[in-house]
Coordinates of C-alpha atoms and ligand atoms in Angstrom, one line a residue:
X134 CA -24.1 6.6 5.0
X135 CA -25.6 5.6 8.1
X136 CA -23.3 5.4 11.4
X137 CA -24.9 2.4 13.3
X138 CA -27.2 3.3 15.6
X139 CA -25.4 4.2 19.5
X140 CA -22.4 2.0 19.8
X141 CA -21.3 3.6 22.7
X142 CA -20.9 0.8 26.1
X143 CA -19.7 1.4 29.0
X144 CA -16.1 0.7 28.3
X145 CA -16.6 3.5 25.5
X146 CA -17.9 6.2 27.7
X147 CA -15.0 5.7 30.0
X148 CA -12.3 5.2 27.6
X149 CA -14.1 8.7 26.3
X150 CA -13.9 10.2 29.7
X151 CA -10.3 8.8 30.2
X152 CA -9.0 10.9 27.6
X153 CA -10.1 14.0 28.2
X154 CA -7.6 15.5 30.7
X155 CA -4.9 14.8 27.7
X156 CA -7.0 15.4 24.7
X157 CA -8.7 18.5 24.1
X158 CA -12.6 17.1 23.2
X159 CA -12.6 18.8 19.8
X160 CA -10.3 16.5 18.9
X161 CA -12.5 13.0 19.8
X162 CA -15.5 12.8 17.4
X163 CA -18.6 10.8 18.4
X164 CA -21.2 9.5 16.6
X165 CA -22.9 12.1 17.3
X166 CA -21.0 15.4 16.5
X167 CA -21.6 16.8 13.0
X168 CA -17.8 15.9 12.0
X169 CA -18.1 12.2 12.6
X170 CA -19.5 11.2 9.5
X171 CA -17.0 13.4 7.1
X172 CA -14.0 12.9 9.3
X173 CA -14.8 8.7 8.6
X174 CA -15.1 9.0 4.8
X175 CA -12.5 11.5 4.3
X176 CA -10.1 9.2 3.3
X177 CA -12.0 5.9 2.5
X178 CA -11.6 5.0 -0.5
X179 CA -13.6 1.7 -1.9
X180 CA -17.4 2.3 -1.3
X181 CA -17.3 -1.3 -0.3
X182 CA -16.2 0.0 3.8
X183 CA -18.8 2.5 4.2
X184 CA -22.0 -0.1 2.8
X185 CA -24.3 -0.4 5.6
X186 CA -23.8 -4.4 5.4
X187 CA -19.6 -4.3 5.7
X188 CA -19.3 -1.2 7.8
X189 CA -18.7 -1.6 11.2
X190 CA -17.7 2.0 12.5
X191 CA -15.5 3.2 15.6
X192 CA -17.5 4.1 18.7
X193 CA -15.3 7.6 17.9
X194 CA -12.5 9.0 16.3
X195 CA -9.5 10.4 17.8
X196 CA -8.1 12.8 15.8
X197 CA -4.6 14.1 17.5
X198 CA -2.4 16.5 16.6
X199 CA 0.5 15.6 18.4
X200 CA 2.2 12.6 20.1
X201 CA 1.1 12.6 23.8
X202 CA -2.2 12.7 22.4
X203 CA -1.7 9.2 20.8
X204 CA 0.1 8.0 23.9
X205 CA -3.2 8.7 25.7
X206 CA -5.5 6.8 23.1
X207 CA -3.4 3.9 23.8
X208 CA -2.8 4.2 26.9
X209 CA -7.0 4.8 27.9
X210 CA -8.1 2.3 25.3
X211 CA -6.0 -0.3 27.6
X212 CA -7.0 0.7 30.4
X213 CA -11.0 0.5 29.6
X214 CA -11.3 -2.8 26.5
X215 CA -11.4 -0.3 23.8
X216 CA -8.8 -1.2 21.0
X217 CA -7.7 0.9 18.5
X218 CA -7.4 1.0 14.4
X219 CA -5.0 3.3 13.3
X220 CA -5.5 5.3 10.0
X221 CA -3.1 7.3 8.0
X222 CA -4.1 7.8 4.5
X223 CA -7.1 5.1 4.7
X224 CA -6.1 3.5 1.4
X225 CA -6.1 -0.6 2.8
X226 CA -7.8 -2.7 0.3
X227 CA -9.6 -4.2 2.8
X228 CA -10.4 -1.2 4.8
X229 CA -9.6 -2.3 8.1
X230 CA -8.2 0.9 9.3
X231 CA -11.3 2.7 9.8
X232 CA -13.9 -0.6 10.7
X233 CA -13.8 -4.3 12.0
X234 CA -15.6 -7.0 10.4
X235 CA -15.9 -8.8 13.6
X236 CA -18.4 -7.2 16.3
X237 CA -15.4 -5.5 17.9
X238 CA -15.8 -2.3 20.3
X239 CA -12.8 -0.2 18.7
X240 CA -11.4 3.6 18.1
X241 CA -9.9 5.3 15.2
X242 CA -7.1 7.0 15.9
X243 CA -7.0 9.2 12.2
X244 CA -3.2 10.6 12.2
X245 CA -4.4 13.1 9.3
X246 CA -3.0 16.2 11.3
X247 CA 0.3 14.3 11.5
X248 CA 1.9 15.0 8.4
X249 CA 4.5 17.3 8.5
X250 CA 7.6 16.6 6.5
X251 CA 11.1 17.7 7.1
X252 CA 13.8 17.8 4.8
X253 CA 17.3 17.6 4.8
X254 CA 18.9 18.1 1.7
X255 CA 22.2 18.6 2.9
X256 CA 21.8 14.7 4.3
X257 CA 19.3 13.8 1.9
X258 CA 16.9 12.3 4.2
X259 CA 13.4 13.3 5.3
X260 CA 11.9 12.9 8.4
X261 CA 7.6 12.4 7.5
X262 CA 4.9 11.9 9.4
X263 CA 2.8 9.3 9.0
X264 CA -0.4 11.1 8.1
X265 CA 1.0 12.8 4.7
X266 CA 0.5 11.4 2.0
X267 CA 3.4 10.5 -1.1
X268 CA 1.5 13.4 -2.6
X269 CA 2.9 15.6 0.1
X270 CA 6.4 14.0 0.7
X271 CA 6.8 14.4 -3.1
X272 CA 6.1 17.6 -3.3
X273 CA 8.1 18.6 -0.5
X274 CA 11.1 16.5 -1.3
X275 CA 11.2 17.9 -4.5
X276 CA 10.3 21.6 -3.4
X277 CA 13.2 21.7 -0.9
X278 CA 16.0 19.3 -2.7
X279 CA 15.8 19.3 -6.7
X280 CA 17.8 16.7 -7.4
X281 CA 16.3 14.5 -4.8
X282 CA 13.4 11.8 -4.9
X283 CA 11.7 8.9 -2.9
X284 CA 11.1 5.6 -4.4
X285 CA 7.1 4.8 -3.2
X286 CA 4.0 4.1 -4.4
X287 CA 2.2 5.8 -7.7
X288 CA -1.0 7.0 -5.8
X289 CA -0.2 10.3 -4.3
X290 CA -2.8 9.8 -2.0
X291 CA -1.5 7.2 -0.7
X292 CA -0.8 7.3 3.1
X293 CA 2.8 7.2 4.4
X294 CA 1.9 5.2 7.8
X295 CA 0.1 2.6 6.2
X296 CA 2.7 2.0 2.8
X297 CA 5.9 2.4 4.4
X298 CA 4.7 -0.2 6.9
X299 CA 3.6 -2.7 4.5
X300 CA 6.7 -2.1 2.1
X301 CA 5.7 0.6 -0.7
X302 CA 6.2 -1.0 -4.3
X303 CA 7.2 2.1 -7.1
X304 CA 8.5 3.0 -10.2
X305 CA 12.0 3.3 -8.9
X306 CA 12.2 0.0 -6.7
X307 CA 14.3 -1.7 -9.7
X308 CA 16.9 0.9 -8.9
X309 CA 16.8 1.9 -5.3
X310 CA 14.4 -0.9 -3.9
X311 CA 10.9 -0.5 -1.7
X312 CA 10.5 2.6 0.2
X313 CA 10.5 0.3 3.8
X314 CA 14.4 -0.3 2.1
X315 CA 15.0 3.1 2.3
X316 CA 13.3 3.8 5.9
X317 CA 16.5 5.0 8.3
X318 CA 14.8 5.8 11.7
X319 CA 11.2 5.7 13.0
X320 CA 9.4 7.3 15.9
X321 CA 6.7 4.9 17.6
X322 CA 4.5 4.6 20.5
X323 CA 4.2 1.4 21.8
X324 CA 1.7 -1.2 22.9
X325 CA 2.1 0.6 27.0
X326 CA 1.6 3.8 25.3
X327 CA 5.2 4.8 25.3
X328 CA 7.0 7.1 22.6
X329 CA 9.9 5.3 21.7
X330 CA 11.9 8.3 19.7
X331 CA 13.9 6.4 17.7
X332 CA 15.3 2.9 16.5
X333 CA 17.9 2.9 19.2
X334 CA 14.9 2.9 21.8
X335 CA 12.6 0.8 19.5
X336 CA 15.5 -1.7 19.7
X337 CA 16.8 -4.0 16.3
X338 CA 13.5 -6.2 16.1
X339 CA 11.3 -3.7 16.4
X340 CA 12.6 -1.3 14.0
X341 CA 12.9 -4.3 11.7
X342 CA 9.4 -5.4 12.0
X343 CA 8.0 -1.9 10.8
X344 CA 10.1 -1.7 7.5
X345 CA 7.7 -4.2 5.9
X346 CA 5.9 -6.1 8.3
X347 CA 2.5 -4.4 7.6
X348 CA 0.7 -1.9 9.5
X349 CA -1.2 -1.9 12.7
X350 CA 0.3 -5.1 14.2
X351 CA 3.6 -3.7 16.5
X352 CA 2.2 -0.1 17.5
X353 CA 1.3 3.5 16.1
X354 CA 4.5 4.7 13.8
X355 CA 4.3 8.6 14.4
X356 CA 6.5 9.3 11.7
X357 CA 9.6 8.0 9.6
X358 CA 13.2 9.1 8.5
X359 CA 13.8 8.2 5.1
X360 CA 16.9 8.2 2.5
X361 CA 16.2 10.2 0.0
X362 CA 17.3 9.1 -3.4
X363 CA 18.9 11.1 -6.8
X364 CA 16.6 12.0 -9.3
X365 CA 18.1 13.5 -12.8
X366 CA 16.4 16.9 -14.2
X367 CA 14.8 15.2 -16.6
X368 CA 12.5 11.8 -16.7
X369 CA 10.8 10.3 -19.5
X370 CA 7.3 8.9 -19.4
X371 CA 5.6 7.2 -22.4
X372 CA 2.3 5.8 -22.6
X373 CA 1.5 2.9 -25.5
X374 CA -1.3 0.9 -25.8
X375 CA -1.4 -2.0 -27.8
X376 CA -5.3 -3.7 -28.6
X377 CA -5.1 -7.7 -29.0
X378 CA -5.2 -7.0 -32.9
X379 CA -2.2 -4.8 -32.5
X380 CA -0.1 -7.5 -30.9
X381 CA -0.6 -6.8 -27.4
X382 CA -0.9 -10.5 -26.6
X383 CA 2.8 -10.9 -28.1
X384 CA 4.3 -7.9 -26.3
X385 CA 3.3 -8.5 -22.8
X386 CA 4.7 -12.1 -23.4
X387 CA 8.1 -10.6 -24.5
X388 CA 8.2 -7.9 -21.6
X389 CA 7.6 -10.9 -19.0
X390 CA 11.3 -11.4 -19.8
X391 CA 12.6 -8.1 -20.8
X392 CA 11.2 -5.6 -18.5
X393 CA 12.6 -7.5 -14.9
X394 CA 16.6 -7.3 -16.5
X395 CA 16.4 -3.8 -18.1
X396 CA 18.7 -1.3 -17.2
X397 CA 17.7 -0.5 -13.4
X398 CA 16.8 2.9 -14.1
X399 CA 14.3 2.0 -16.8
X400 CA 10.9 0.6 -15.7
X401 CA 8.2 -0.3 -17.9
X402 CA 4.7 -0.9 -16.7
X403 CA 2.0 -2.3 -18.0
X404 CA -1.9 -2.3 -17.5
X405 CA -4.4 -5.1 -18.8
X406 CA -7.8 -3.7 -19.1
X407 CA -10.8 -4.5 -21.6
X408 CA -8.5 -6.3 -23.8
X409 CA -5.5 -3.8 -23.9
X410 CA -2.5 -3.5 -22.7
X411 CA -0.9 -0.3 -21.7
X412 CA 3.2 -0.4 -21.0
X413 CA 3.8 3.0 -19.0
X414 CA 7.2 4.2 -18.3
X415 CA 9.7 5.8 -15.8
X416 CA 13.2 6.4 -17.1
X417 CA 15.7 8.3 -15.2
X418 CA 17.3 10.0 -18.2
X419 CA 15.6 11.4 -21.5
X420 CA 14.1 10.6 -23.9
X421 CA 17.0 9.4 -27.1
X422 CA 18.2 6.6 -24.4
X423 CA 14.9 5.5 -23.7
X424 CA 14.0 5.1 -27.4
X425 CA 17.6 3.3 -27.8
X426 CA 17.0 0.7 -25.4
X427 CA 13.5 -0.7 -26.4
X428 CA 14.3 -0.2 -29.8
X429 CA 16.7 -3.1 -29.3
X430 CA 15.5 -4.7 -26.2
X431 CA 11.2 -4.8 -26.7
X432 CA 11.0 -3.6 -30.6
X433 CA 7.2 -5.1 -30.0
X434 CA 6.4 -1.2 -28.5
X435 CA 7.6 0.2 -31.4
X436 CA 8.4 3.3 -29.1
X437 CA 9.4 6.6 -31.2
X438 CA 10.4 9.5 -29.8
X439 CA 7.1 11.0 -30.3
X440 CA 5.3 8.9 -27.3
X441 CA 7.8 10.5 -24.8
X442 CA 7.3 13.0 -22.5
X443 CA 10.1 14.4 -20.8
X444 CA 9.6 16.3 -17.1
X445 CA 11.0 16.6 -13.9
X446 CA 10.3 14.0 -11.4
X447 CA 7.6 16.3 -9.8
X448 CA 6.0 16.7 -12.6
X449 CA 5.8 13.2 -13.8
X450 CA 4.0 11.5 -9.8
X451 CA 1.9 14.6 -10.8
X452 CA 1.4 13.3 -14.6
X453 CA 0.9 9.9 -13.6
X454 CA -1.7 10.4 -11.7
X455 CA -3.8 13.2 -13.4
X456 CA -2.9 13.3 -16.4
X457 CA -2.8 15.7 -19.3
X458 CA -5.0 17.6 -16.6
X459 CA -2.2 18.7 -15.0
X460 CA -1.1 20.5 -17.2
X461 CA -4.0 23.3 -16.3
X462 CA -3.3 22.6 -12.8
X463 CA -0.4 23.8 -10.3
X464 CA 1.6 21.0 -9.0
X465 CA 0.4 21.7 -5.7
X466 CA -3.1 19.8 -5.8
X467 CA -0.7 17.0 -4.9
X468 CA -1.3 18.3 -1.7
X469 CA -4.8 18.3 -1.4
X470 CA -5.9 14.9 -0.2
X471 CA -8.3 14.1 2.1
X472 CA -11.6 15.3 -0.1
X473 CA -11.9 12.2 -2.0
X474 CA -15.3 11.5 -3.8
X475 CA -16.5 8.0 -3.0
X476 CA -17.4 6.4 -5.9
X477 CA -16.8 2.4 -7.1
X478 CA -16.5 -0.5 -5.3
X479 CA -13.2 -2.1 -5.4
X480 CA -11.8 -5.7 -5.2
X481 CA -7.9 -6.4 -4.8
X482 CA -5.8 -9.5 -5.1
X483 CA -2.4 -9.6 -5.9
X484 CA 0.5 -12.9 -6.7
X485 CA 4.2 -12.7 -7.7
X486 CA 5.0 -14.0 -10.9
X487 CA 8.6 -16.7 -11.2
X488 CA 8.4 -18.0 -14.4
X489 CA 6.8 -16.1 -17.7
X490 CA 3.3 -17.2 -18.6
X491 CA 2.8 -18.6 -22.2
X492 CA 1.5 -16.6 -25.3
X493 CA -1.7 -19.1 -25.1
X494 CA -2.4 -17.9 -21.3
X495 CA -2.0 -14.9 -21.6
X496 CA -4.5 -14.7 -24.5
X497 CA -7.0 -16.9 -21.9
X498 CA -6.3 -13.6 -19.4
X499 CA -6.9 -10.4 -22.1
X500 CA -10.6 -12.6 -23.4
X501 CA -11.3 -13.6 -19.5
X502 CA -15.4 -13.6 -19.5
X503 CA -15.7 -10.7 -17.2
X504 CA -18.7 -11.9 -15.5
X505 CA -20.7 -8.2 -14.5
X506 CA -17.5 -6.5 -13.3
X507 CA -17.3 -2.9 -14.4
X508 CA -13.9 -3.6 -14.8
X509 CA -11.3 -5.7 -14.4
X510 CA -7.7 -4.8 -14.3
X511 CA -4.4 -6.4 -13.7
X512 CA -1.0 -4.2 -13.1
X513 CA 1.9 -5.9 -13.8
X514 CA 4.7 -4.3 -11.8
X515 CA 8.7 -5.6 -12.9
X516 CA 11.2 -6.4 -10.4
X517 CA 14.7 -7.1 -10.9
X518 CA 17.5 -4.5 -10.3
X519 CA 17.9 -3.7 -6.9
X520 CA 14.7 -5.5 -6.3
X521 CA 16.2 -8.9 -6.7
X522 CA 19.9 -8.3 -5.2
X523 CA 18.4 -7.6 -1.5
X524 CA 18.3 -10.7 0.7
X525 CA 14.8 -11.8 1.5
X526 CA 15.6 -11.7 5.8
X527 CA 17.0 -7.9 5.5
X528 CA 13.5 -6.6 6.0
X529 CA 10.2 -8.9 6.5
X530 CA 9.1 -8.2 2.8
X531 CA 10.4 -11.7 1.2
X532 CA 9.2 -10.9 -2.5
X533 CA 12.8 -10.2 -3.7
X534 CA 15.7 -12.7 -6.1
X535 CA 13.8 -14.4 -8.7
X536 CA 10.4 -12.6 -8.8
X537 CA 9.7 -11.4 -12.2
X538 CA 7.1 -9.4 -11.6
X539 CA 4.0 -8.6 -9.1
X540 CA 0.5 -9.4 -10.4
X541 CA -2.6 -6.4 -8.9
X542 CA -5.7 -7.7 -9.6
X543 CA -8.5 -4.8 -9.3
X544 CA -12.1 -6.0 -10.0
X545 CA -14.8 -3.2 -9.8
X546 CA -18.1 -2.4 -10.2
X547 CA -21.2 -0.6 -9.0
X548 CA -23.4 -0.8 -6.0
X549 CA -23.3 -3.0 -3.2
X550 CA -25.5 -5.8 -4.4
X551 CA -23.1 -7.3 -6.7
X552 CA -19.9 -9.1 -5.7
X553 CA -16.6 -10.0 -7.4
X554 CA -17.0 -12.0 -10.3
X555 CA -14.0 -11.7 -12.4
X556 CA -11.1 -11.6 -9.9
X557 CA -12.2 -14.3 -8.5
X558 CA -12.1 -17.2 -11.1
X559 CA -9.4 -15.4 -12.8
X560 CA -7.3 -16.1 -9.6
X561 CA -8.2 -19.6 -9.7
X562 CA -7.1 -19.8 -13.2
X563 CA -3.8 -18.0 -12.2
X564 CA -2.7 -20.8 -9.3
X565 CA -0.8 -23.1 -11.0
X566 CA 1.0 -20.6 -12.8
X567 CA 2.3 -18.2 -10.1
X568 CA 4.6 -18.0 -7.5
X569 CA 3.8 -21.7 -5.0
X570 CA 4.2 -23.3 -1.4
X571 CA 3.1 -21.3 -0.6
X572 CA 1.5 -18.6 -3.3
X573 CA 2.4 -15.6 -2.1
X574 CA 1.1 -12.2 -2.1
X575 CA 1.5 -8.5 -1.5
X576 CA 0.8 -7.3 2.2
X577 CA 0.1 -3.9 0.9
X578 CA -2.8 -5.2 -1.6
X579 CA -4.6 -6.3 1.8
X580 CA -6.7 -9.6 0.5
X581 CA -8.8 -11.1 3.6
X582 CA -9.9 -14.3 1.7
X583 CA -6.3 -15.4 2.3
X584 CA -6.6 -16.0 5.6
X585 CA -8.1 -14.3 9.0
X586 CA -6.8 -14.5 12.5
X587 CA -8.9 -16.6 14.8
X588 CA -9.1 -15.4 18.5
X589 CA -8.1 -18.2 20.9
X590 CA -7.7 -17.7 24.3
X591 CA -8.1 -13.9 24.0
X592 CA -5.0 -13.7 21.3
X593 CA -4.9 -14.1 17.9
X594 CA -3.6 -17.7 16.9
X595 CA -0.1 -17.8 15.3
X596 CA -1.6 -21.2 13.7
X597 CA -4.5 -19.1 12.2
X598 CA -1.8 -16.0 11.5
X599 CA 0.5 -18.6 9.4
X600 CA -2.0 -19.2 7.0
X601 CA -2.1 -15.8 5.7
X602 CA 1.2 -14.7 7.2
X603 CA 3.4 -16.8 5.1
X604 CA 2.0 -15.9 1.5
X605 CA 2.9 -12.3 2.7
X606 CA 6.1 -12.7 4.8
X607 CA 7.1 -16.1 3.7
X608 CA 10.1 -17.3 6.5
X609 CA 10.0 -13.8 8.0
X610 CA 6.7 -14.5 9.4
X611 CA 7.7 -16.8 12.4
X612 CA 10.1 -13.8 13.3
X613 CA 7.3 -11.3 13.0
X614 CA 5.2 -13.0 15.6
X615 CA 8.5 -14.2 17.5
X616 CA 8.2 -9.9 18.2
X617 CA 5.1 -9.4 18.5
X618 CA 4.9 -11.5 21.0
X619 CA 7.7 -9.1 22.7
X620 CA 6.6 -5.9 21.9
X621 CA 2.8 -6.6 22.2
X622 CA 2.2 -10.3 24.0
X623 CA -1.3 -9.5 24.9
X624 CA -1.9 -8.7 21.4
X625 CA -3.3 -5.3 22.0
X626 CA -3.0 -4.0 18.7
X627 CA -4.9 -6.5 16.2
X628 CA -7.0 -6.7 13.5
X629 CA -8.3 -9.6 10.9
X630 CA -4.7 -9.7 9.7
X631 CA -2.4 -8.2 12.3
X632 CA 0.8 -10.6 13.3
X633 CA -0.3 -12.6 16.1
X634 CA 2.0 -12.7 18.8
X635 CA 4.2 -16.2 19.5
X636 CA 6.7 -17.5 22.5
X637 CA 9.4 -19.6 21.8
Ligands
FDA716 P1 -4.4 3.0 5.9 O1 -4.5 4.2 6.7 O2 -5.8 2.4 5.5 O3 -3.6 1.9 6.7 C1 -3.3 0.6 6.1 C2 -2.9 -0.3 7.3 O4 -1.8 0.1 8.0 C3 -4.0 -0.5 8.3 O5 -4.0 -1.8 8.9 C4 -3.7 0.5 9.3 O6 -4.3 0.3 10.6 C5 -2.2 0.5 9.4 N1 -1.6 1.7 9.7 C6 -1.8 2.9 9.1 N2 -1.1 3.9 9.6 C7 -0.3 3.3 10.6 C8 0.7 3.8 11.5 N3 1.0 5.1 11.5 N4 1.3 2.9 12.3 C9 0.9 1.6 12.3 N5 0.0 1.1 11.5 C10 -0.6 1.9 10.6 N6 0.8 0.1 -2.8 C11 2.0 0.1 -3.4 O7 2.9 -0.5 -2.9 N7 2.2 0.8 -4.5 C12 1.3 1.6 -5.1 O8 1.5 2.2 -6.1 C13 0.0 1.6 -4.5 N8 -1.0 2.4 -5.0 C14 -2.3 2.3 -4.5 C15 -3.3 3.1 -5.0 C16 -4.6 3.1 -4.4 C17 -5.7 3.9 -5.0 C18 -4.8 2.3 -3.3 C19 -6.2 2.2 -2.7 C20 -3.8 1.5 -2.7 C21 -2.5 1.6 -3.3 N9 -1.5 0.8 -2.8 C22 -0.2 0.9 -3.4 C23 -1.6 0.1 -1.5 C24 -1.2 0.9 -0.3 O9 0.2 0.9 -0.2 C25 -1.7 0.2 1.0 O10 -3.1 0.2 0.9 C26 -1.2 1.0 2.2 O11 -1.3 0.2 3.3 C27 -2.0 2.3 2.4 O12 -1.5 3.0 3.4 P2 -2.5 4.1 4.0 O13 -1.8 4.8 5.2 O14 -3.1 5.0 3.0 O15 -3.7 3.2 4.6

């Protein structure tokens, strides 16, 4: 990989000079220092964003390792023209944390040092910085409250900043919702560069518009305060695939039904790859129960108690993710983090699913020509439970009473000359049969063919923002740029999707 060649303008070398009484220089990375390059890729992780032809890199990286030192990157970059991106655990499907696709003279502020995480057990709350990862809040949770959890994402490298902010979709949200439902307080520096310390100073809106609202629109989240949740001693995974001779056509039809009104501590999963499905469990209890239930409720598994697993919660995000590996492994690698291997190129589209698909389309998905995609996957995630009882204005993620179930598409392949083949026509296919007016998807499964901003008059253009704004946000939308336009009415902070700001 190939920084481009000099990037550096005026406005860069003073922004550059402007922050060095406040931020010690090993801590801004240029082009030209040796850390540059690996500090970029460290946590990128779709080869698509470090191509030379999609790749559009910071004139440097600010790397702080504590608040003022973020206060000053805002502060300088509005004082000289330089905007910011903001990366946590650099895991946006469309990469915009660490480059623009427009010919935009920006900084990366990496919060990777950031990522302390403070437990309270006696409260059952954590406060976590926005550059750990789950991996690391897991683990620490876990470490310093047994007993305790935190319903997030599946990915342990996942980045805290970047999830929460967006929502954070789990294997627990059917019984104690997303993890932005279970975000108490927050600590933020603004779009003047001030630290606002809590929600109290952040004011209602605000702090409403960061559980959910996506990141990188409303200012740099230093860290959260979360609720943490029960977790029993013992949870069950299981792991069944079914091919389309063994029925697996017929099964994913039934769960369509079943898995969004099982018991709310139960959540089956399921992955549809190469003509497979895979239905992947969490239940909050052991084994016998687990067995009982789909015995009755999705006999199509045929689940036996010989496809559980039983563990504690640690060790099942650590199972999940690895694998039987882990089992040769301590539990601590969910710590390590930020020395990923670049390797496939990654497409990601996601839709929210009202109404069960037919037997007939679903067998039109599983033999869904895949056109020169390495692979193509969909994970079908359940709601219902807690999911479904939460009112879609409580927090700007709207996905809530009625969905069934959310839809990831995940097309991927190998080297940059080919493009998305399969997730493309496959989501054409999908339209009439998904969720409508208008179809709406997942802000944390970034997709910029929904919609860009367009720049008018030096903002972003709420009629431009709607078009992509309202699949996420649905109504909430209007009320997301209704603060933007507050918190950030020159629309510092902005990106190809960030929430432009509007004036009543
Ligand atoms: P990254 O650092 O790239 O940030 C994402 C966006 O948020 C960018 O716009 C960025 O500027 C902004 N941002 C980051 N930190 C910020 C901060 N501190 N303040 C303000 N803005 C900030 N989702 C899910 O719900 N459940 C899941 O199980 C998974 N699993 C998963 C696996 C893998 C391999 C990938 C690549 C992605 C997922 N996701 C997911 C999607 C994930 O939740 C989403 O990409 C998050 O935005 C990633 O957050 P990061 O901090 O890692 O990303």
């Amino acid at each position: 990989y190939m920084p481009a060649p000099s990037r550096a303008t005026s406005s860069g070398d003073d922004f550059i000079r402007c922050l060095s009484p406040d931020v010690p220089s090993q801590l801004v990375l240029t082009p030209g220092s040796p850390s540059f390059e690996p500090v970029l890729v460290s946590s990128i992780r779709n080869a698509r964003f470090v191509a030379p032809a999609t790749a559009r890199p910071p004139l440097c990286i600010v790397t702080p390792t504590n608040a003022s030192h973020v206060q000053a990157a805002v502060r300088c970059g509005r004082a000289h023209g330089v905007r910011l991106r903001v990366r946590s655990g650099g895991h946006d499907t469309e990469g915009i944390s660490s480059r623009s696709e427009r010919p935009e003279v920006f900084a990366m502020v990496d919060l990777a040092n950031l990522h302390n995480v403070h437990v309270n057990p006696q409260e059952a709350t954590a406060w976590v910085d926005s550059g750990a990862t789950l991996g690391e809040l897991y683990y620490a949770v876990a470490k310093a409250a047994p007993g305790l959890g935190f319903p997030a994402g599946v990915c342990p490298t996942v980045g805290v900043g970047g999830h929460l902010s967006g929502g954070g979709q789990g294997l627990m949200m059917r019984k104690y919702g997303l993890a932005a439902d279970n975000i108490v307080d927050a600590t933020i520096v603004d779009a003047d560069g001030n630290l606002l310390p809590d929600k109290k100073a952040m004011g209602d809106d605000l702090f409403w518009a960061i559980r959910g609202g996506g990141g990188g629109s409303f200012g740099i989240v230093l860290s959260f305060k979360v609720r943490l949740t029960p977790v029993p001693p013992t949870v069950t995974f299981f792991s069944i695939t079914r091919s389309m001779n063994q029925g697996a056509v017929e099964a994913v039809t039934k769960w369509q039904a079943v898995a969004p009104v099982l018991p709310d501590d139960l959540t089956v999963r399921v992955n549809v790859q190469q003509r497979e499905a895979n239905f992947q469990s969490l239940y909050l209890g052991n084994c016998s129960a687990v067995v009982a239930t789909l015995h009755e409720r999705l006999p199509e598994l045929g689940v036996t108690p010989a496809d559980c697993r039983e563990m504690s919660w640690l060790q099942y995000v650590a199972y999940i993710y690895f694998g039987d590996a882990i089992n040769t492994m301590p539990l601590d690698v969910l710590l390590l983090n930020r020395n990923l291997t670049l390797g496939r190129f990654y497409k990601n589209k996601s839709d929210y699913v009202m109404k069960a698909l037919t037997k007939d389309e679903w067998e039109k998905i599983f033999t869904w020509p895949n056109g020169g995609a390495l692979e193509g996957q969909l994970v079908l995630e359940p709601h219902g439970g807690r999911m479904g009882s939460i009112a879609d204005a409580d927090t700007p993620f709207p996905h809530r009473d009625g969905v069934l179930y959310n839809i990831q598409y995940v097309e991927s392949w190998n080297g940059n000359s080919s493009t998305p083949s399969w997730v493309n026509t496959l989501y054409d296919f999908m339209e009439p049969l998904v969720s409508k007016n208008p179809r709406a998807a997942y802000a944390n499964y970034r997709d910029l063919d929904i919609g860009v901003n367009k720049v008018v008059g030096g903002v972003s253009s709420y009629e431009s923002g709607k078009v992509w704004g309202e699949r996420y946000f649905r109504g909430n939308f209007k009320r997301l740029a209704l603060i933007k336009g507050k918190v950030d009415a020159g629309d510092y902070f902005r990106n190809e999707q960030s929430v432009p700001p509007l004036h009543l």
